[in-house]
Coordinates of C-alpha atoms in Angstrom, one line a residue:
X1 CA 100.2 166.1 -28.5
X2 CA 103.8 165.4 -27.6
X3 CA 102.6 164.7 -23.8
X4 CA 100.8 162.2 -25.1
X5 CA 103.9 161.7 -27.1
X6 CA 106.3 161.5 -23.8
X7 CA 103.2 159.0 -22.1
X8 CA 103.5 156.6 -25.4
X9 CA 107.1 156.9 -24.8
X10 CA 107.2 155.7 -21.2
X11 CA 105.1 152.8 -21.9
X12 CA 106.9 151.0 -23.6
X13 CA 109.6 151.8 -21.5
X14 CA 107.4 149.9 -18.9
X15 CA 106.8 147.3 -21.2
X16 CA 110.1 146.6 -22.5
X17 CA 111.3 146.5 -18.7
X18 CA 109.0 144.2 -17.8
X19 CA 110.0 141.6 -20.4
X20 CA 113.5 142.2 -19.0
X21 CA 112.8 141.4 -15.7
X22 CA 110.5 138.6 -17.7
X23 CA 113.7 137.0 -19.0
X24 CA 115.5 137.1 -16.7
X25 CA 113.7 135.1 -14.2
X26 CA 113.1 133.3 -17.1
X27 CA 117.1 132.5 -17.0
X28 CA 117.2 131.7 -13.0
X29 CA 115.0 129.6 -13.4
X30 CA 116.6 127.3 -16.4
X31 CA 119.8 127.9 -14.5
X32 CA 120.0 124.2 -14.6
X33 CA 118.2 122.5 -17.9
X34 CA 120.6 121.0 -19.4
X35 CA 120.9 122.7 -22.9
X36 CA 119.2 126.1 -21.6
X37 CA 120.9 129.2 -23.8
X38 CA 120.7 132.2 -21.2
X39 CA 118.4 134.8 -23.3
X40 CA 117.9 139.5 -23.6
X41 CA 116.0 141.5 -24.3
X42 CA 117.7 143.1 -27.5
X43 CA 116.7 146.9 -26.9
X44 CA 116.8 149.3 -29.8
X45 CA 115.3 152.7 -29.9
X46 CA 112.9 154.2 -32.1
X47 CA 114.4 157.2 -33.7
X48 CA 112.6 160.1 -35.8
X49 CA 113.0 158.3 -39.6
X50 CA 109.1 158.0 -41.0
X51 CA 107.8 159.3 -37.8
X52 CA 104.6 161.7 -40.0
X53 CA 102.6 161.9 -37.8
X54 CA 104.8 164.0 -35.5
X55 CA 105.2 168.0 -35.3
X56 CA 107.5 169.9 -36.8
X57 CA 108.7 173.3 -34.7
X58 CA 111.4 174.7 -35.7
X59 CA 112.0 176.3 -31.7
X60 CA 112.1 172.9 -30.4
X61 CA 114.1 169.6 -30.5
X62 CA 112.2 166.1 -31.1
X63 CA 113.4 163.8 -28.8
X64 CA 113.3 160.0 -30.7
X65 CA 109.7 157.9 -29.5
X66 CA 111.4 155.5 -27.2
X67 CA 112.3 151.6 -26.8
X68 CA 111.2 148.7 -29.5
X69 CA 112.0 144.9 -27.3
X70 CA 110.1 143.0 -29.7
X71 CA 113.3 140.4 -30.1
X72 CA 114.8 137.9 -27.5
X73 CA 118.1 136.9 -28.2
X74 CA 119.6 133.6 -27.0
X75 CA 123.0 134.0 -26.5
X76 CA 125.1 130.8 -29.1
X77 CA 128.3 130.2 -30.7
X78 CA 127.2 127.9 -33.5
X79 CA 130.8 127.7 -34.2
X80 CA 131.8 126.2 -30.8
X81 CA 128.9 124.3 -31.3
X82 CA 130.4 122.4 -33.8
X83 CA 133.4 121.9 -32.5
X84 CA 131.9 120.6 -29.0
X85 CA 129.6 117.4 -31.1
X86 CA 133.3 116.7 -32.8
X87 CA 134.4 116.8 -29.4
X88 CA 131.6 114.4 -28.8
X89 CA 131.9 112.0 -31.3
X90 CA 135.5 111.6 -30.3
X91 CA 134.4 111.2 -26.3
X92 CA 131.8 108.4 -27.5
X93 CA 134.2 106.4 -30.1
X94 CA 137.3 106.6 -28.0
X95 CA 134.3 105.2 -25.1
X96 CA 132.7 102.6 -26.7
X97 CA 135.9 101.3 -27.5
X98 CA 137.5 101.4 -24.8
X99 CA 135.2 99.3 -22.9
X100 CA 134.8 95.8 -24.3
X101 CA 138.9 95.8 -24.6
X102 CA 139.0 96.3 -21.1
X103 CA 136.7 93.4 -20.3
X104 CA 138.4 91.4 -22.7
X105 CA 141.8 92.0 -20.8
X106 CA 140.3 90.9 -17.8
X107 CA 139.7 87.4 -19.0
X108 CA 143.0 86.2 -19.1
X109 CA 143.2 88.2 -15.2
X110 CA 147.3 87.9 -16.2
X111 CA 149.7 88.1 -14.4
X112 CA 148.6 86.4 -11.3
X113 CA 149.0 82.9 -10.0
X114 CA 145.8 82.1 -12.2
X115 CA 146.0 83.6 -15.1
X116 CA 147.1 81.6 -18.8
X117 CA 150.3 81.9 -18.4
X118 CA 150.8 80.6 -14.6
X119 CA 148.2 77.6 -16.1
X120 CA 150.4 77.3 -19.3
X121 CA 154.1 77.0 -16.8
X122 CA 152.2 74.5 -14.7
X123 CA 151.2 72.5 -18.1
X124 CA 155.3 72.4 -19.2
X125 CA 156.0 71.5 -15.7
X126 CA 153.6 68.6 -15.7
X127 CA 155.2 67.3 -18.5
X128 CA 159.2 68.0 -16.8
X129 CA 158.4 65.6 -13.8
X130 CA 156.9 63.4 -16.1
X131 CA 159.7 63.1 -18.2
X132 CA 161.5 62.6 -14.5
X133 CA 159.4 60.0 -13.5
X134 CA 158.3 58.4 -16.8
X135 CA 156.7 55.1 -14.7
X136 CA 154.5 57.3 -13.1
X137 CA 151.2 57.3 -11.7
X138 CA 151.0 59.9 -10.1
X139 CA 153.5 62.6 -12.5
X140 CA 150.7 61.3 -15.3
X141 CA 147.8 62.0 -13.1
X142 CA 149.0 64.9 -12.7
X143 CA 150.2 66.0 -16.0
X144 CA 146.3 64.8 -17.1
X145 CA 145.1 67.7 -14.5
X146 CA 147.1 70.3 -16.0
X147 CA 146.2 69.9 -18.9
X148 CA 142.5 69.8 -18.5
X149 CA 142.6 72.9 -16.0
X150 CA 144.8 74.5 -19.6
X151 CA 142.2 73.7 -22.5
X152 CA 138.7 74.3 -19.8
X153 CA 141.0 76.9 -19.4
X154 CA 142.1 78.2 -23.0
X155 CA 138.0 77.3 -24.0
X156 CA 136.3 79.5 -21.2
X157 CA 139.0 82.7 -22.5
X158 CA 137.6 81.8 -25.8
X159 CA 134.2 81.6 -25.0
X160 CA 133.6 84.4 -22.6
X161 CA 135.9 86.8 -25.1
X162 CA 132.7 85.5 -28.1
X163 CA 130.3 86.1 -26.1
X164 CA 131.7 90.0 -25.1
X165 CA 131.5 90.0 -29.0
X166 CA 127.9 88.8 -28.8
X167 CA 126.1 91.3 -26.0
X168 CA 127.8 94.0 -28.2
X169 CA 125.3 93.3 -30.6
X170 CA 122.2 94.4 -28.3
X171 CA 124.8 97.8 -28.0
X172 CA 124.0 98.1 -31.6
X173 CA 120.9 97.4 -31.8
X174 CA 120.0 100.1 -29.0
X175 CA 121.9 102.4 -30.9
X176 CA 119.6 102.5 -33.9
X177 CA 116.9 102.9 -32.0
X178 CA 118.6 105.4 -30.0
X179 CA 119.6 107.4 -33.3
X180 CA 116.2 106.9 -34.8
X181 CA 114.4 109.0 -32.0
X182 CA 116.3 111.4 -31.4
X183 CA 115.8 111.6 -35.0
X184 CA 112.4 111.7 -34.4
X185 CA 112.1 114.1 -32.0
X186 CA 114.3 116.3 -34.0
X187 CA 112.0 116.1 -37.5
X188 CA 109.5 117.4 -34.6
X189 CA 111.2 120.2 -33.2
X190 CA 111.8 121.2 -37.2
X191 CA 108.8 121.3 -37.6
X192 CA 107.4 123.9 -34.8
X193 CA 109.8 125.8 -35.2
X194 CA 109.7 126.9 -38.5
X195 CA 105.4 127.3 -38.1
X196 CA 106.5 129.9 -34.4
X197 CA 109.0 131.7 -36.5
X198 CA 107.5 132.1 -39.7
X199 CA 105.0 133.7 -37.7
X200 CA 106.9 135.9 -36.5
X201 CA 108.7 134.9 -33.1
X202 CA 111.4 133.5 -31.2
X203 CA 111.6 129.9 -31.0
X204 CA 114.4 130.3 -28.5
X205 CA 113.0 127.1 -26.1
X206 CA 113.0 125.3 -28.8
X207 CA 116.3 125.6 -30.5
X208 CA 117.5 124.8 -27.8
X209 CA 116.6 121.2 -27.0
X210 CA 116.9 121.1 -30.3
X211 CA 120.4 122.0 -30.0
X212 CA 120.5 119.6 -27.3
X213 CA 119.7 116.8 -29.0
X214 CA 122.2 117.0 -31.5
X215 CA 124.9 116.9 -28.5
X216 CA 123.5 113.7 -27.8
X217 CA 123.3 112.4 -31.6
X218 CA 126.8 113.6 -32.4
X219 CA 128.2 111.9 -29.5
X220 CA 125.7 108.5 -30.8
X221 CA 127.5 108.8 -34.5
X222 CA 129.8 111.6 -35.6
X223 CA 126.9 113.6 -37.9
X224 CA 126.6 116.8 -40.3
X225 CA 123.6 119.3 -40.2
X226 CA 122.5 121.9 -41.6
X227 CA 120.2 124.7 -41.3
X228 CA 117.6 126.5 -43.6
X229 CA 115.8 129.6 -44.0
X230 CA 112.8 128.6 -42.4
X231 CA 115.0 127.3 -39.5
X232 CA 115.0 123.4 -40.4
X233 CA 117.7 121.4 -39.2
X234 CA 118.6 119.1 -42.2
X235 CA 121.0 116.3 -40.3
X236 CA 123.7 113.8 -42.1
X237 CA 124.6 110.6 -41.5
X238 CA 126.8 109.0 -43.4
X239 CA 126.0 109.7 -47.1
X240 CA 122.5 109.4 -46.2
X241 CA 119.8 112.4 -45.2
X242 CA 118.9 111.5 -41.4
X243 CA 116.7 114.1 -40.7
X244 CA 115.2 116.3 -43.9
X245 CA 112.6 118.9 -42.5
X246 CA 110.7 117.1 -40.9
X247 CA 110.7 114.1 -41.9
X248 CA 113.3 111.5 -39.7
X249 CA 114.7 108.5 -42.0
X250 CA 114.6 105.3 -40.1
X251 CA 117.7 102.6 -39.3
X252 CA 116.3 99.1 -38.8
X253 CA 118.6 96.4 -37.1
X254 CA 119.1 92.9 -38.7
X255 CA 121.1 89.5 -39.3
X256 CA 124.0 90.7 -41.3
X257 CA 123.7 88.1 -44.9
X258 CA 127.6 87.4 -44.4
X259 CA 127.4 86.2 -40.5
X260 CA 124.1 85.5 -39.5
X261 CA 125.0 85.5 -36.0
X262 CA 126.0 89.6 -36.2
X263 CA 123.4 92.2 -36.7
X264 CA 123.8 95.1 -39.1
X265 CA 122.5 98.4 -39.0
X266 CA 120.3 99.2 -42.5
X267 CA 118.9 101.8 -44.4
X268 CA 114.7 101.4 -44.3
X269 CA 114.8 103.6 -47.2
X270 CA 117.2 102.2 -49.7
X271 CA 118.9 98.7 -47.7
X272 CA 122.3 100.7 -47.1
X273 CA 124.5 100.1 -44.8
X274 CA 124.5 102.2 -42.3
X275 CA 128.4 104.1 -42.7
X276 CA 129.6 105.6 -39.0
X277 CA 132.5 107.6 -38.8
X278 CA 132.7 108.0 -35.0
X279 CA 130.7 108.1 -31.9
X280 CA 129.4 105.0 -29.7
X281 CA 129.0 103.6 -33.2
X282 CA 131.6 103.2 -34.5
X283 CA 133.7 102.5 -31.9
X284 CA 130.8 99.7 -30.5
X285 CA 131.4 98.8 -34.4
X286 CA 135.3 98.9 -34.5
X287 CA 135.5 96.3 -30.9
X288 CA 132.7 93.7 -31.9
X289 CA 133.9 93.3 -35.9
X290 CA 137.2 94.4 -35.8
X291 CA 139.4 93.6 -32.6
X292 CA 137.2 90.4 -30.2
X293 CA 137.8 88.8 -33.7
X294 CA 141.7 89.9 -33.8
X295 CA 141.4 88.4 -30.2
X296 CA 140.0 85.1 -30.9
X297 CA 142.0 84.6 -33.2
X298 CA 145.5 85.1 -31.9
X299 CA 143.8 82.4 -29.0
X300 CA 142.9 80.7 -32.4
X301 CA 146.7 80.3 -33.0
X302 CA 148.1 80.3 -29.8
X303 CA 146.2 77.3 -28.5
X304 CA 147.1 75.7 -32.8
X305 CA 150.4 76.2 -31.8
X306 CA 149.8 73.9 -29.3
X307 CA 148.3 71.8 -30.3
X308 CA 150.5 71.9 -33.4
X309 CA 153.7 71.2 -31.8
X310 CA 152.8 68.6 -29.1
X311 CA 151.1 65.8 -31.4
X312 CA 153.1 66.5 -34.3
X313 CA 155.8 64.6 -31.2
X314 CA 153.5 63.6 -29.1
X315 CA 152.6 60.3 -31.9
X316 CA 155.7 59.4 -33.1
X317 CA 156.6 57.7 -28.8
X318 CA 154.7 54.9 -26.9
X319 CA 153.2 54.6 -24.5
X320 CA 153.5 52.1 -21.1
X321 CA 151.8 49.9 -22.6
X322 CA 153.0 50.6 -26.0
X323 CA 150.0 52.5 -27.5
X324 CA 151.6 54.9 -29.9
X325 CA 149.6 57.0 -32.8
X326 CA 147.9 59.0 -30.6
X327 CA 147.1 62.9 -30.4
X328 CA 147.9 64.5 -26.9
X329 CA 145.4 67.4 -27.7
X330 CA 142.1 67.7 -29.8
X331 CA 140.7 70.3 -31.0
X332 CA 140.8 72.8 -34.3
X333 CA 141.5 76.0 -32.4
X334 CA 140.9 77.8 -28.5
X335 CA 137.2 77.0 -28.8
X336 CA 137.0 73.4 -28.4
X337 CA 140.9 72.6 -27.6
X338 CA 140.6 69.4 -25.2
X339 CA 142.9 66.9 -24.1
X340 CA 142.0 63.2 -25.6
X341 CA 139.5 61.6 -23.9
X342 CA 141.4 58.3 -24.7
X343 CA 144.8 59.7 -22.5
X344 CA 142.4 61.8 -20.3
X345 CA 140.9 58.1 -19.1
X346 CA 143.7 56.3 -19.1
X347 CA 147.1 58.4 -18.0
X348 CA 149.7 55.8 -18.8
X349 CA 149.1 55.5 -22.7
X350 CA 150.8 59.3 -22.2
X351 CA 153.2 58.5 -25.2
X352 CA 156.8 59.3 -22.9
X353 CA 158.9 56.5 -24.9
X354 CA 160.7 57.0 -28.5
X355 CA 160.1 53.1 -28.5
X356 CA 157.9 50.3 -28.0
X357 CA 158.5 48.2 -24.4
X358 CA 160.9 51.3 -23.1
X359 CA 158.9 52.5 -19.8
X360 CA 162.1 54.3 -18.4
X361 CA 162.1 55.8 -21.9
X362 CA 161.6 59.6 -21.6
X363 CA 162.7 61.4 -25.2
X364 CA 159.5 61.5 -25.9
X365 CA 158.2 63.3 -23.2
X366 CA 161.8 65.2 -22.9
X367 CA 161.1 67.0 -26.4
X368 CA 156.4 68.2 -25.7
X369 CA 159.1 69.4 -22.2
X370 CA 161.5 71.3 -24.1
X371 CA 158.6 73.0 -26.6
X372 CA 158.4 75.3 -23.7
X373 CA 162.0 76.6 -25.0
X374 CA 161.8 76.5 -28.4
X375 CA 162.7 80.3 -30.2
X376 CA 158.7 79.3 -32.7
X377 CA 155.9 77.2 -33.0
X378 CA 153.6 76.2 -35.8
X379 CA 150.6 78.3 -35.7
X380 CA 147.3 80.0 -37.4
X381 CA 144.1 78.3 -37.4
X382 CA 142.4 75.3 -39.9
X383 CA 140.5 78.4 -42.7
X384 CA 143.6 79.9 -43.6
X385 CA 146.4 78.0 -42.9
X386 CA 148.1 74.3 -42.5
X387 CA 147.6 72.9 -39.4
X388 CA 147.4 69.8 -38.0
X389 CA 144.4 67.6 -37.7
X390 CA 143.7 68.5 -41.3
X391 CA 141.7 66.3 -43.9
X392 CA 143.8 67.4 -46.5
X393 CA 142.0 65.1 -49.7
X394 CA 140.5 61.2 -49.2
X395 CA 141.9 59.3 -46.2
X396 CA 145.1 61.9 -45.9
X397 CA 145.1 63.1 -43.3
X398 CA 147.6 66.1 -41.3
X399 CA 149.1 64.0 -37.9
X400 CA 152.1 66.4 -37.9
X401 CA 153.7 69.7 -38.3
X402 CA 157.3 70.4 -37.1
X403 CA 159.4 73.8 -38.4
X404 CA 162.8 74.3 -37.9
X405 CA 164.4 76.6 -35.6
X406 CA 165.5 79.0 -37.2
X407 CA 162.4 80.5 -39.1
X408 CA 161.8 83.5 -38.5
X409 CA 157.7 84.1 -37.5
X410 CA 155.6 84.6 -41.0
X411 CA 153.6 83.4 -43.6
X412 CA 155.3 80.2 -45.8
X413 CA 153.6 79.0 -48.7
X414 CA 154.0 76.6 -50.8
X415 CA 154.0 76.6 -54.6
X416 CA 154.7 74.2 -57.4
X417 CA 158.3 75.5 -59.2
X418 CA 158.4 75.2 -61.9
X419 CA 155.0 74.2 -62.8
X420 CA 153.3 71.2 -63.5
X421 CA 157.5 69.1 -62.4
X422 CA 156.2 67.6 -58.6
X423 CA 158.8 69.8 -56.6
X424 CA 157.0 72.4 -54.3
X425 CA 159.2 75.4 -53.5
X426 CA 158.6 76.7 -49.1
X427 CA 158.5 79.6 -49.0
X428 CA 158.9 82.6 -47.4
X429 CA 158.2 86.6 -49.0
X430 CA 159.2 84.9 -52.5
X431 CA 162.5 83.9 -51.8
X432 CA 162.6 80.2 -51.8
X433 CA 164.2 78.1 -48.9
X434 CA 163.2 74.9 -48.9
X435 CA 162.1 72.3 -51.3
X436 CA 160.7 69.1 -51.5
X437 CA 160.0 66.5 -54.8
X438 CA 156.7 64.7 -54.1
X439 CA 157.0 60.6 -54.4
X440 CA 153.7 58.5 -54.0
X441 CA 153.5 57.3 -49.6
X442 CA 151.7 54.2 -49.0
X443 CA 149.6 53.6 -45.9
X444 CA 150.1 53.8 -43.0
X445 CA 151.8 57.1 -44.1
X446 CA 154.8 58.8 -43.7
X447 CA 156.6 62.1 -43.6
X448 CA 156.7 65.0 -46.2
X449 CA 160.3 67.1 -45.9
X450 CA 160.9 70.2 -47.1
X451 CA 165.0 70.2 -47.5
X452 CA 167.3 73.2 -48.0
X453 CA 170.4 71.3 -48.6
X454 CA 171.0 68.8 -46.0
X455 CA 169.2 70.9 -43.3
X456 CA 165.5 70.2 -42.0
X457 CA 163.3 72.8 -42.7
X458 CA 160.1 71.2 -42.3
X459 CA 158.4 68.6 -41.9
X460 CA 155.2 66.8 -42.4
X461 CA 153.6 64.4 -40.8
X462 CA 150.5 62.6 -42.8
X463 CA 148.1 59.5 -42.2
X464 CA 147.3 57.9 -45.4
X465 CA 144.6 55.0 -46.4
X466 CA 146.0 53.5 -49.5
X467 CA 148.1 55.3 -52.3
X468 CA 149.2 59.6 -51.6
X469 CA 149.9 60.0 -55.2
X470 CA 152.4 63.0 -56.2
X471 CA 150.1 64.4 -58.4
X472 CA 147.9 64.7 -55.6
X473 CA 149.4 66.0 -52.0
X474 CA 151.3 69.3 -55.1
X475 CA 147.6 69.5 -55.8
X476 CA 146.5 69.7 -51.8
X477 CA 149.4 71.7 -50.3
X478 CA 149.0 74.2 -52.9
X479 CA 145.5 74.4 -52.3
X480 CA 144.5 77.5 -50.5
X481 CA 144.2 77.4 -46.9
X482 CA 146.9 74.2 -47.6
X483 CA 149.6 76.4 -49.0
X484 CA 150.3 78.9 -46.4
X485 CA 152.1 77.4 -42.8
X486 CA 152.0 80.2 -40.6
X487 CA 155.5 80.5 -38.0
X488 CA 155.1 82.5 -34.9
X489 CA 156.9 82.7 -31.8
X490 CA 157.2 80.1 -28.4
X491 CA 153.8 79.3 -27.4
X492 CA 154.6 81.4 -24.2
X493 CA 156.1 84.5 -26.1
X494 CA 152.6 84.1 -28.0
X495 CA 150.4 84.7 -25.2
X496 CA 153.1 86.8 -23.4
X497 CA 153.1 89.5 -26.6
X498 CA 149.1 88.6 -26.9
X499 CA 148.5 90.0 -23.4
X500 CA 151.1 92.9 -24.0
X501 CA 149.5 93.7 -26.9
X502 CA 146.1 93.8 -25.7
X503 CA 147.6 95.6 -22.7
X504 CA 148.7 98.9 -24.9
X505 CA 145.6 99.0 -26.6
X506 CA 143.7 99.4 -24.0
X507 CA 145.7 101.6 -22.7
X508 CA 145.8 103.3 -25.8
X509 CA 142.4 102.9 -25.5
X510 CA 141.8 104.5 -22.6
X511 CA 144.1 107.3 -23.2
X512 CA 142.7 108.2 -26.1
X513 CA 139.2 109.1 -24.1
X514 CA 140.8 110.4 -21.2
X515 CA 142.3 113.0 -24.3
X516 CA 138.9 113.4 -25.6
X517 CA 137.6 113.9 -22.7
X518 CA 139.4 117.0 -21.5
X519 CA 138.8 118.5 -24.8
X520 CA 134.8 118.2 -24.0
X521 CA 135.4 119.6 -20.6
X522 CA 137.2 122.4 -21.7
X523 CA 135.0 123.2 -24.9
X524 CA 132.1 123.0 -22.8
X525 CA 133.3 125.4 -20.2
X526 CA 133.8 128.0 -23.1
X527 CA 130.3 127.4 -24.3
X528 CA 129.0 127.7 -20.1
X529 CA 131.2 131.7 -20.6
X530 CA 129.4 131.6 -24.1
X531 CA 126.2 130.4 -23.2
X532 CA 125.5 129.2 -19.5
X533 CA 123.4 131.4 -16.9
X534 CA 125.0 133.0 -14.8
X535 CA 122.8 134.1 -11.2
X536 CA 125.2 136.8 -10.5
X537 CA 124.4 138.1 -13.6
X538 CA 121.1 138.2 -13.5
X539 CA 120.1 139.5 -10.6
X540 CA 121.8 142.4 -11.5
X541 CA 120.5 142.6 -14.9
X542 CA 117.3 141.8 -13.2
X543 CA 117.8 145.2 -10.5
X544 CA 118.7 147.2 -13.2
X545 CA 115.4 146.7 -15.6
X546 CA 113.3 146.7 -12.2
X547 CA 115.4 150.9 -11.5
X548 CA 114.5 151.6 -15.5
X549 CA 110.7 149.8 -14.7
X550 CA 111.1 152.6 -11.5
X551 CA 112.0 155.1 -13.0
X552 CA 109.5 154.5 -16.8
X553 CA 106.9 154.5 -14.0
X554 CA 108.1 158.1 -12.4
X555 CA 108.1 159.3 -16.1
X556 CA 104.7 158.2 -16.2
X557 CA 103.7 160.1 -12.8
X558 CA 105.1 163.4 -14.2
X559 CA 103.4 163.7 -18.1
X560 CA 99.9 162.6 -15.0
X561 CA 101.1 165.1 -13.0
X562 CA 101.2 168.0 -17.1
X563 CA 98.2 166.6 -18.3
X564 CA 96.0 167.6 -14.9
X565 CA 97.5 171.0 -14.6
X566 CA 97.3 171.3 -18.4
X567 CA 93.7 170.3 -18.6
X568 CA 92.0 170.8 -15.5
X569 CA 94.1 174.8 -14.6
X570 CA 94.7 176.2 -17.3
X571 CA 92.9 178.9 -18.3
X572 CA 91.1 179.1 -14.5
X573 CA 90.7 182.3 -13.3
X574 CA 89.5 182.7 -9.3

């Protein structure tokens, strides 16, 4: 009986150490497999507890019954996985955000000889040349060329940024598809893992694959997850379940009702918006819906500031043929700013003189050239601010807008105060800085001037067809969109600030990306130290298993000899 127990123990040892060899070979084979966790055979002694069939002998001790090698564990640190996925989400977000900003920075190409700042400087220089020689056809032609080059470059910058923003729609759709693919595969793995482990096996390699998918999904979007007692993982994206058991929710991409040119991700199950709190998806959406639109608004304000300033002065002047009242620039922002085609075809009509029949007068040209050194400009965008070219009401157009150089950058609001008094106040932060008492203006037009004592604070030039009544003036200038004058720094300073802020944003985004990347690398190193395969260690384990296997085989040989002695030699007489 005792020899059979020993033989059974040795056989168990053979099988256990054979399994250890197999596991070491499996680890070595997957040393370079992404997401693989090294595995270990859990060896436990089989003790005497419950061994009812063993014999009891008061004169002999009892040995155990060998080794239990039923469990093959994978080495994994769940908390470190959680930390790594948080870091992956942060890296994905900052990387996806910084890329569009770097592309936008390349659009402006500043500082350089052909950047927008250089073209703006040439535009002002061309006005100085015309002011020096107002009757020179060459100077006027050069101004036309400089204006066209500058305005086309502004248009191109706006169009390129808008194109980059629209291209991000494709990335949003692709990220939605990627999330769906990961969710479906995780749901499928949940089913397989549940089936395997309900049968008492360890689904180590399936769990490795699922963990790798959770890593990849975390980089796309910030997720939360939990594991059930049956081994299934539930994944949450925002307030919605992305994966629940063996079911994966679907995300669909479609036009945003608020802006049909933009793509929005929604949940197919209820139509709610997908909320991204991290990962590449949040970085792309932040760039598309915040950073790039803000940059385009600044570019529009820059263009409108130049349009406002130049046109306000130019309409007051006269060309060589006494043409007057023409806008030098046309457009409602950076997207469509252009030189007036009439002036492009007839440079002699560019207004340089303050009075008719004064071809040598360059006072208007000097005033326009002087805008380069003005401390501020009236900027803004048509939808939110009062800008030149706007139709205030039927037959009334704002043809000019100028502000005092003493006004600080900010939003200035027009209000009627007291109510129903016909007196308009220009306020800054709620404090009045100028007033205008409305009075009827007859054709062809006139000015609306806000005064602070004897000082002019702001002047609005209007072209009128018919009569512009005082009541209509109050109604128009207090209407939303017309009741705010946006004052910014001078065009050159404004553009320099725009580029500087963009550069700072790019550097900050790159710094955040690099910082998150370093954390990901650090955590990945720690994860690899925990669950990665060390070839030298596996070879050592392989050799140890081999020696143990050989020893177990030797035990069987010894027991075989003992059985031979017992069976064939005991009681034999010669």
